[in-house]
Coordinates of C-alpha atoms in Angstrom, one line a residue:
X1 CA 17.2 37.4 -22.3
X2 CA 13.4 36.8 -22.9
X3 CA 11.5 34.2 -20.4
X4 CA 9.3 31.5 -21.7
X5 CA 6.1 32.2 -19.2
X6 CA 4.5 29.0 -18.2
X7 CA 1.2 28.7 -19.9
X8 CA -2.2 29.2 -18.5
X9 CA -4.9 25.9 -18.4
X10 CA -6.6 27.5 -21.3
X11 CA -3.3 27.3 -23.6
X12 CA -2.3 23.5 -22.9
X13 CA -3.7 21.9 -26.5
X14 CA -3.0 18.7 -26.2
X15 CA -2.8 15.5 -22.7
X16 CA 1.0 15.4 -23.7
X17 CA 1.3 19.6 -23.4
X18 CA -1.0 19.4 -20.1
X19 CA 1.0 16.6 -18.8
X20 CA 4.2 17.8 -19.3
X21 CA 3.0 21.5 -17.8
X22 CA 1.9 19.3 -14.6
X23 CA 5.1 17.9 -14.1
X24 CA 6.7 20.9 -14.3
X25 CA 5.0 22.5 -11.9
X26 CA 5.4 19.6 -9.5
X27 CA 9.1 19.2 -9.8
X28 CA 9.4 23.2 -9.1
X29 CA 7.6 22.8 -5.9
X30 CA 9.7 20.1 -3.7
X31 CA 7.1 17.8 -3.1
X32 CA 7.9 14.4 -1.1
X33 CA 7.0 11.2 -3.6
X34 CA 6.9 7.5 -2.6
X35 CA 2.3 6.6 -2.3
X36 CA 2.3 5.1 -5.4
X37 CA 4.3 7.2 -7.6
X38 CA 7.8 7.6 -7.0
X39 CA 8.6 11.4 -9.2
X40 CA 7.1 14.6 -10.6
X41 CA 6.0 12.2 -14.0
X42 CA 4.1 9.5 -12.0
X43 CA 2.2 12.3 -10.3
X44 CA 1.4 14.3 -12.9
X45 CA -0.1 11.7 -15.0
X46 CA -2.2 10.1 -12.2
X47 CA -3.5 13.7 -11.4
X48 CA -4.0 14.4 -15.2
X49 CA -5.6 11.1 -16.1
X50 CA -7.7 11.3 -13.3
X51 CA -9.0 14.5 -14.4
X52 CA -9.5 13.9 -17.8
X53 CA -10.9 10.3 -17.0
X54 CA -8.5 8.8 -18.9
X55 CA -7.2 4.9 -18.6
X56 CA -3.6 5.0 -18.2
X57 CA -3.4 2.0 -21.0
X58 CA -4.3 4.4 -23.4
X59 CA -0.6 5.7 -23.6
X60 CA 1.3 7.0 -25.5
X61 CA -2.0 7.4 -28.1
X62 CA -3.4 9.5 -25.9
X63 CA -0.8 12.3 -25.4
X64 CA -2.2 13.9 -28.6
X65 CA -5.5 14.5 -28.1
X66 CA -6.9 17.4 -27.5
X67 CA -7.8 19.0 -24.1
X68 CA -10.4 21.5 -23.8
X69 CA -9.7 24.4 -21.5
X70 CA -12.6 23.3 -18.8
X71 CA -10.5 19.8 -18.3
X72 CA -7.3 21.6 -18.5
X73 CA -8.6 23.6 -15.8
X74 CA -9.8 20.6 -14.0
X75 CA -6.2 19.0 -14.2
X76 CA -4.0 21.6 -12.9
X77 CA -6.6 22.6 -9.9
X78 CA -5.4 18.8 -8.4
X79 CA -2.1 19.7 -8.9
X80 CA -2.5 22.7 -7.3
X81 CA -4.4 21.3 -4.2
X82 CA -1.2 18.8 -4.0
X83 CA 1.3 21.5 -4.1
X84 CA -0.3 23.6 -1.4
X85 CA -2.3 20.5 0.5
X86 CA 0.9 18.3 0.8
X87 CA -0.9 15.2 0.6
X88 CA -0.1 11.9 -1.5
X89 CA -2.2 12.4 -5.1
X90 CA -4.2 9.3 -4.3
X91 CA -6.0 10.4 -1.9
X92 CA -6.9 13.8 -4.4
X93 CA -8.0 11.4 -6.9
X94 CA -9.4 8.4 -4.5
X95 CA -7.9 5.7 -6.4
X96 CA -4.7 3.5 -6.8
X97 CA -3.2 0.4 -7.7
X98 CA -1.9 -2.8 -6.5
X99 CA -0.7 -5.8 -7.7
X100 CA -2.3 -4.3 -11.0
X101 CA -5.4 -4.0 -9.1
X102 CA -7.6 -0.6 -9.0
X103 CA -7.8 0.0 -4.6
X104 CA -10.4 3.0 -3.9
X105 CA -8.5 5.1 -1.0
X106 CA -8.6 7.8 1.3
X107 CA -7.5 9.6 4.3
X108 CA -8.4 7.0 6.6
X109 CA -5.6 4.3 4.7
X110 CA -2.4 4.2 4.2
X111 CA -1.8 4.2 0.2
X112 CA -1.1 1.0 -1.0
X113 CA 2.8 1.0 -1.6
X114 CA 3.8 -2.4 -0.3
X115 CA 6.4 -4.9 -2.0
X116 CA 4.6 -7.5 -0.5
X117 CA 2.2 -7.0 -3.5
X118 CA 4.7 -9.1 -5.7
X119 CA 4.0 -12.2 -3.2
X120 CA 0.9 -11.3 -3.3
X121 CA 1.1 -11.5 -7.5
X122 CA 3.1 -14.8 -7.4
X123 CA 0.5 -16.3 -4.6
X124 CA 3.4 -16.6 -2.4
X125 CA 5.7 -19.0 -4.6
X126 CA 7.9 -20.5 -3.9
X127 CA 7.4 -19.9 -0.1
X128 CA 3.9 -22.0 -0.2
X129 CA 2.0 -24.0 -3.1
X130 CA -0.5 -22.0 -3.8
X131 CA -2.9 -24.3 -5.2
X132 CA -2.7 -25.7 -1.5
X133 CA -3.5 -22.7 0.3
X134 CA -6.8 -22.6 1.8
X135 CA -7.0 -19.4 4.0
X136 CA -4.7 -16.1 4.4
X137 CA -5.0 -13.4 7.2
X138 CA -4.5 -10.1 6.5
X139 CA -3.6 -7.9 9.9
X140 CA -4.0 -4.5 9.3
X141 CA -6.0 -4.9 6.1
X142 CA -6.4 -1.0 6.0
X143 CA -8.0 -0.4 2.2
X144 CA -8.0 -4.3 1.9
X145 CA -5.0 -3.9 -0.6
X146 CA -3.3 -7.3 0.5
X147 CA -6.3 -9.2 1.3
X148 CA -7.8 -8.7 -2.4
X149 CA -4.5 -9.3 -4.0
X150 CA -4.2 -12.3 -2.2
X151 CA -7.4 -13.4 -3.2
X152 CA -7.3 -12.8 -6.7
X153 CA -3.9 -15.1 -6.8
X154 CA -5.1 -17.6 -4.6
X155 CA -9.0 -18.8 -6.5
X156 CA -9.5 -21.4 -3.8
X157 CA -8.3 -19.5 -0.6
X158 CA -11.0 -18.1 1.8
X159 CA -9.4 -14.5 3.2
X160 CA -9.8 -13.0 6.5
X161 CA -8.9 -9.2 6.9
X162 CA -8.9 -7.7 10.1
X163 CA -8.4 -4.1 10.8
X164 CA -9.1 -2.4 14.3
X165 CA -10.2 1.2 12.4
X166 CA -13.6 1.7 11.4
X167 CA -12.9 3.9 9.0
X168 CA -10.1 1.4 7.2
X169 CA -12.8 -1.8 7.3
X170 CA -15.5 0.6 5.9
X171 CA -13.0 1.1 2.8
X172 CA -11.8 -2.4 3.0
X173 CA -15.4 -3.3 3.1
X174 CA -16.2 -1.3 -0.6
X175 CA -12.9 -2.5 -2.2
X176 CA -14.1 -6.5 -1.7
X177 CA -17.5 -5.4 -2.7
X178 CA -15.9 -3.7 -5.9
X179 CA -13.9 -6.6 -7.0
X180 CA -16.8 -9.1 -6.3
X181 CA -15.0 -10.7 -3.6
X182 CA -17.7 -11.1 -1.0
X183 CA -17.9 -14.8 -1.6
X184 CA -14.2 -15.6 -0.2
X185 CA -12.5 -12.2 1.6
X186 CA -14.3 -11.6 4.8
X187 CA -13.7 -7.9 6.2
X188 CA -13.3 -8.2 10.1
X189 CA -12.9 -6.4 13.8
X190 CA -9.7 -7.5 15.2
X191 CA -6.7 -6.2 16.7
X192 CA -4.3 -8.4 15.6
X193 CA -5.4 -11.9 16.6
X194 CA -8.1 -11.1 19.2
X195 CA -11.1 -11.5 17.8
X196 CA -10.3 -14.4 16.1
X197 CA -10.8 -17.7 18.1
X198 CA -8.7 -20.3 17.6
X199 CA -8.9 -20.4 13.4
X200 CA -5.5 -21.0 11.8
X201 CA -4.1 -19.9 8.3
X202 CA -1.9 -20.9 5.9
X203 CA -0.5 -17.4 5.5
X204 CA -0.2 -14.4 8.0
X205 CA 0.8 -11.6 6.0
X206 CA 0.6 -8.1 7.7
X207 CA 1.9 -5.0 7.0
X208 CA 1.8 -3.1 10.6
X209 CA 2.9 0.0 12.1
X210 CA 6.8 -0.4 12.2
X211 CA 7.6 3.9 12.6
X212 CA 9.3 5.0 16.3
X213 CA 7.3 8.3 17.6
X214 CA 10.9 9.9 17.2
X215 CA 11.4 8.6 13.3
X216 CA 7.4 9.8 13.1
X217 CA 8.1 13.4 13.6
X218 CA 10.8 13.5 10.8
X219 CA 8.5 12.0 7.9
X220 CA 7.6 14.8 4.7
X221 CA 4.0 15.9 5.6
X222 CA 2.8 13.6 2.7
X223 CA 3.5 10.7 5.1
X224 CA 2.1 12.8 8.0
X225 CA -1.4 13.1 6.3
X226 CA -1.6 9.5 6.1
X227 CA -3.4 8.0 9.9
X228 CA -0.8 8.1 12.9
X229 CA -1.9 4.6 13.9
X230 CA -1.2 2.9 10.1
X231 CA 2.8 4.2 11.0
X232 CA 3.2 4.6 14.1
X233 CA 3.8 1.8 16.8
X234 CA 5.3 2.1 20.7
X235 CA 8.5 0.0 21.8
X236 CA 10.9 2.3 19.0
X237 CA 7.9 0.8 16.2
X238 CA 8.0 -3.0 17.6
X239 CA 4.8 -3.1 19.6
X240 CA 2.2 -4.5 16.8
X241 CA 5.3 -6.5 15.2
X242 CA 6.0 -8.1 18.5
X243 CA 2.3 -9.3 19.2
X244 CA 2.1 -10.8 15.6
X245 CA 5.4 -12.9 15.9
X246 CA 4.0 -13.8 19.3
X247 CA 1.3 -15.5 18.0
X248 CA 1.8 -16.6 15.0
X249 CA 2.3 -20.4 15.9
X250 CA -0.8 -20.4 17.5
X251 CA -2.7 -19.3 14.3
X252 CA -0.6 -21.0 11.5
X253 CA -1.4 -24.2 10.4
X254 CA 1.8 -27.2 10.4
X255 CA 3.2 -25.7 6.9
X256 CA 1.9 -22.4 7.3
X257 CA 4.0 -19.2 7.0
X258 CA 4.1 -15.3 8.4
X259 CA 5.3 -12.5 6.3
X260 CA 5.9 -9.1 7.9
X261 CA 6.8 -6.0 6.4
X262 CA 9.4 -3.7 9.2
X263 CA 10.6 -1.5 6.9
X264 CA 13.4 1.2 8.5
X265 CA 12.6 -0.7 12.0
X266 CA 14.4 -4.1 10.8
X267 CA 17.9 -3.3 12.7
X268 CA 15.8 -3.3 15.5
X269 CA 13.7 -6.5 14.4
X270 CA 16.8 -8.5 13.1
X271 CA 18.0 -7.6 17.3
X272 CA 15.0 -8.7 18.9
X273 CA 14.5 -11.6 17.0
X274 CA 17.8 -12.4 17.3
X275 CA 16.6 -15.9 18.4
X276 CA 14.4 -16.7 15.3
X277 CA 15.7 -17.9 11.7
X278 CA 14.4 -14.6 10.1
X279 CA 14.2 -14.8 6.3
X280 CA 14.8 -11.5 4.5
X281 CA 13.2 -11.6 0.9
X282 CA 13.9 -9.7 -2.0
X283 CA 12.2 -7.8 -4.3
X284 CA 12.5 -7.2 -8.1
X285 CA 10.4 -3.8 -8.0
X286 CA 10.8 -1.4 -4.7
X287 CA 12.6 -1.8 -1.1
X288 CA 11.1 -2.7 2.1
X289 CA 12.2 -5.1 4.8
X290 CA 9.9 -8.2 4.7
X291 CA 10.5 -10.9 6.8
X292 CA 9.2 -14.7 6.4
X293 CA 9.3 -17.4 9.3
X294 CA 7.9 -20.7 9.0
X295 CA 5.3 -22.5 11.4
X296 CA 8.1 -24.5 11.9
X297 CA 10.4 -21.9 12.9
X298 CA 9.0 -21.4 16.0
X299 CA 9.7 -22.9 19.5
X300 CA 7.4 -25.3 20.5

C-alpha cells in the first residue's frame, strides 16, 4: 500500500498545513510537555507563531495564509532543535505567558507554569481585599512571573521580588522594565528573607524549590534543562519551604497571608506541618499543591 511521505518546508502552503506538519512531527517524537504547553498542538503553534511572528489572537484567520518556503523553513528548524535539544519551546522562542501576560525567558528561569497565576489574576480574592493590599513579596521571583502579575492586579501595591540568582534578577529585572513596572516592583538580592530588614507584607507568595535530589534524577530532560537550583531543594525538597514558613510571621503584617506552591513534596509538607492549619486551594485551570496560612495562623 502506497505511503503518504511527510512534506518538505518548501511544500507546507498555508500556517494551518505548517502547523499541522509541526504537530505531527512532535507527537512522533515522544517529547515531555508541561512549560507552558501541555501537547504536541500547544507546541507546535507557539514554535510556528514564533517563527512566522504571528500573534496567537489572530486564530483561526490566520491558518490560511500563505507561508513562504524561507518561513516554513524557519518554523520546522525550532521544531527540530526541540526534538533533538529536549528543551521546553520557550526557551527556543524566549517568550511565554502568564496570567495573560507576555514573560521574556530563558535558560536561567524556570518557565512560568504556576497555578498561582490565577491568584495572581483574581489579586488574591477572596483570601485578601485587594484594594487593601499595599505590598507583596515574591521569593524566588526567577523571570519575575509572579511579581508582575501581581502587580498588574494589585494598581496600588508596591512589590518586592527577591531572587538569590543573578542570572534570574537580570531577567526579572528586563520583564519589569518591559511592562513599565519600575515605579512599583522592585527587583532584589535576597535569599529568602535575608536581605530584607524588618519590612513586612501583606502577601508572601513564593514558588520555591520543592523537588528531592532522588525525584530530581527521574524528571524528562525538558525539566532537567531548566536550573537545578529553581527544582531542587535538600531535606527530601523542604529546605527553602521550611525557611519561608519559619519566617513568615515575622514579615507578614496582622492580616497578611503566605501562599506556597509544594507541588509532589505536599505529603511530605502536609507531615511536617502537621501542627499548622494548612489551607489547600483549588484551581479551575492546572494542578499544583498550593498552600495558604494566615498571619494569624501562626504561633505567637
Amino acid at each position: 500500500m502506497a505511503t503518504r511521505a511527510r512534506p518538505a518546508a518548501r511544500n507546507f502552503r498555508t500556517v494551518g498545513e505548517l502547523l499541522d506538519g509541526a504537530e505531527a512531527r512532535l507527537a512522533r517524537a515522544r517529547l515531555h510537555f508541561g512549560h507552558g504547553t501541555g501537547n504536541a498542538r500547544d507546541d507546535a503553534a507557539a514554535l510556528v507563531f514564533h517563527a512566522l511572528g504571528l500573534a496567537h489572537e489572530s486564530v483561526p484567520a490566520s491558518y490560511r495564509l500563505p507561508v513562504a518556503p524561507a518561513a516554513a523553513a524557519r518554523a520546522m528548524a525550532l521544531v527540530g532543535r526541540r526534538i533533538r535539544e529536549r528543551v521546553p519551546s520557550a526557551y527556543l522562542t524566549g517568550v511565554t505567558w502568564f496570567a495573560g501576560h507576555e514573560i521574556r525567558v530563558g535558560p536561567g528561569v524556570l518557565v512560568p507554569r504556576s497555578p498561582i497565576a490565577e491568584l495572581c489574576a483574581a489579586g488574591f480574592a477572596p483570601w485578601v481585599d485587594p484594594a487593601r493590599v499595599g505590598r507583596v513579596l515574591d521569593i524566588g521571583t526567577g523571570s519575575g512571573c509572579i511579581a508582575i502579575a501581581a502587580a498588574h492586579a494589585l494598581p496600588r501595591a508596591r512589590v518586592d521580588a527577591t531572587d538569590v540568582s543573578p542570572r534570574a534578577l537580570a531577567i526579572a529585572r528586563d520583564n519589569v522594565r518591559r511592562h513599565r513596572l519600575g515605579r512599583r516592583v522592585r527587583v532584589l538580592r535576597a535569599d529568602v528573607y535575608d536581605g530584607l530588614g524588618n519590612r513586612r507584607y501583606d502577601i508572601v507568595v513564593s514558588n520555591p524549590p520543592y523537588v528531592s535530589g532522588a525525584e530530581m534524577r527521574r524528571l524528562p530532560r525538558e525539566h532537567r534543562a531548566e536550573p537545578a537550583s529553581s527544582l531542587c531543594a535538600a531535606k527530601r525538597g523542604l529546605a527553602i519551604v521550611e525557611r519561608i514558613v519559619a519566617g513568615a510571621r515575622r514579615h507578614l503584617t496582622a492580616s497578611g497571608i503566605l501562599v506556597v506552591e509544594v507541588g509532589n513534596a505536599a505529603p511530605r509538607v502536609r507531615k511536617r506541618f502537621r501542627d499548622l492549619p494548612l489551607t489547600w486551594l483549588e484551581f479551575e485551570h492546572g494542578h499544583a499543591e498550593v498552600f495558604l496560612l494566615r498571619a494569624a495562623d501562626f504561633p505567637d
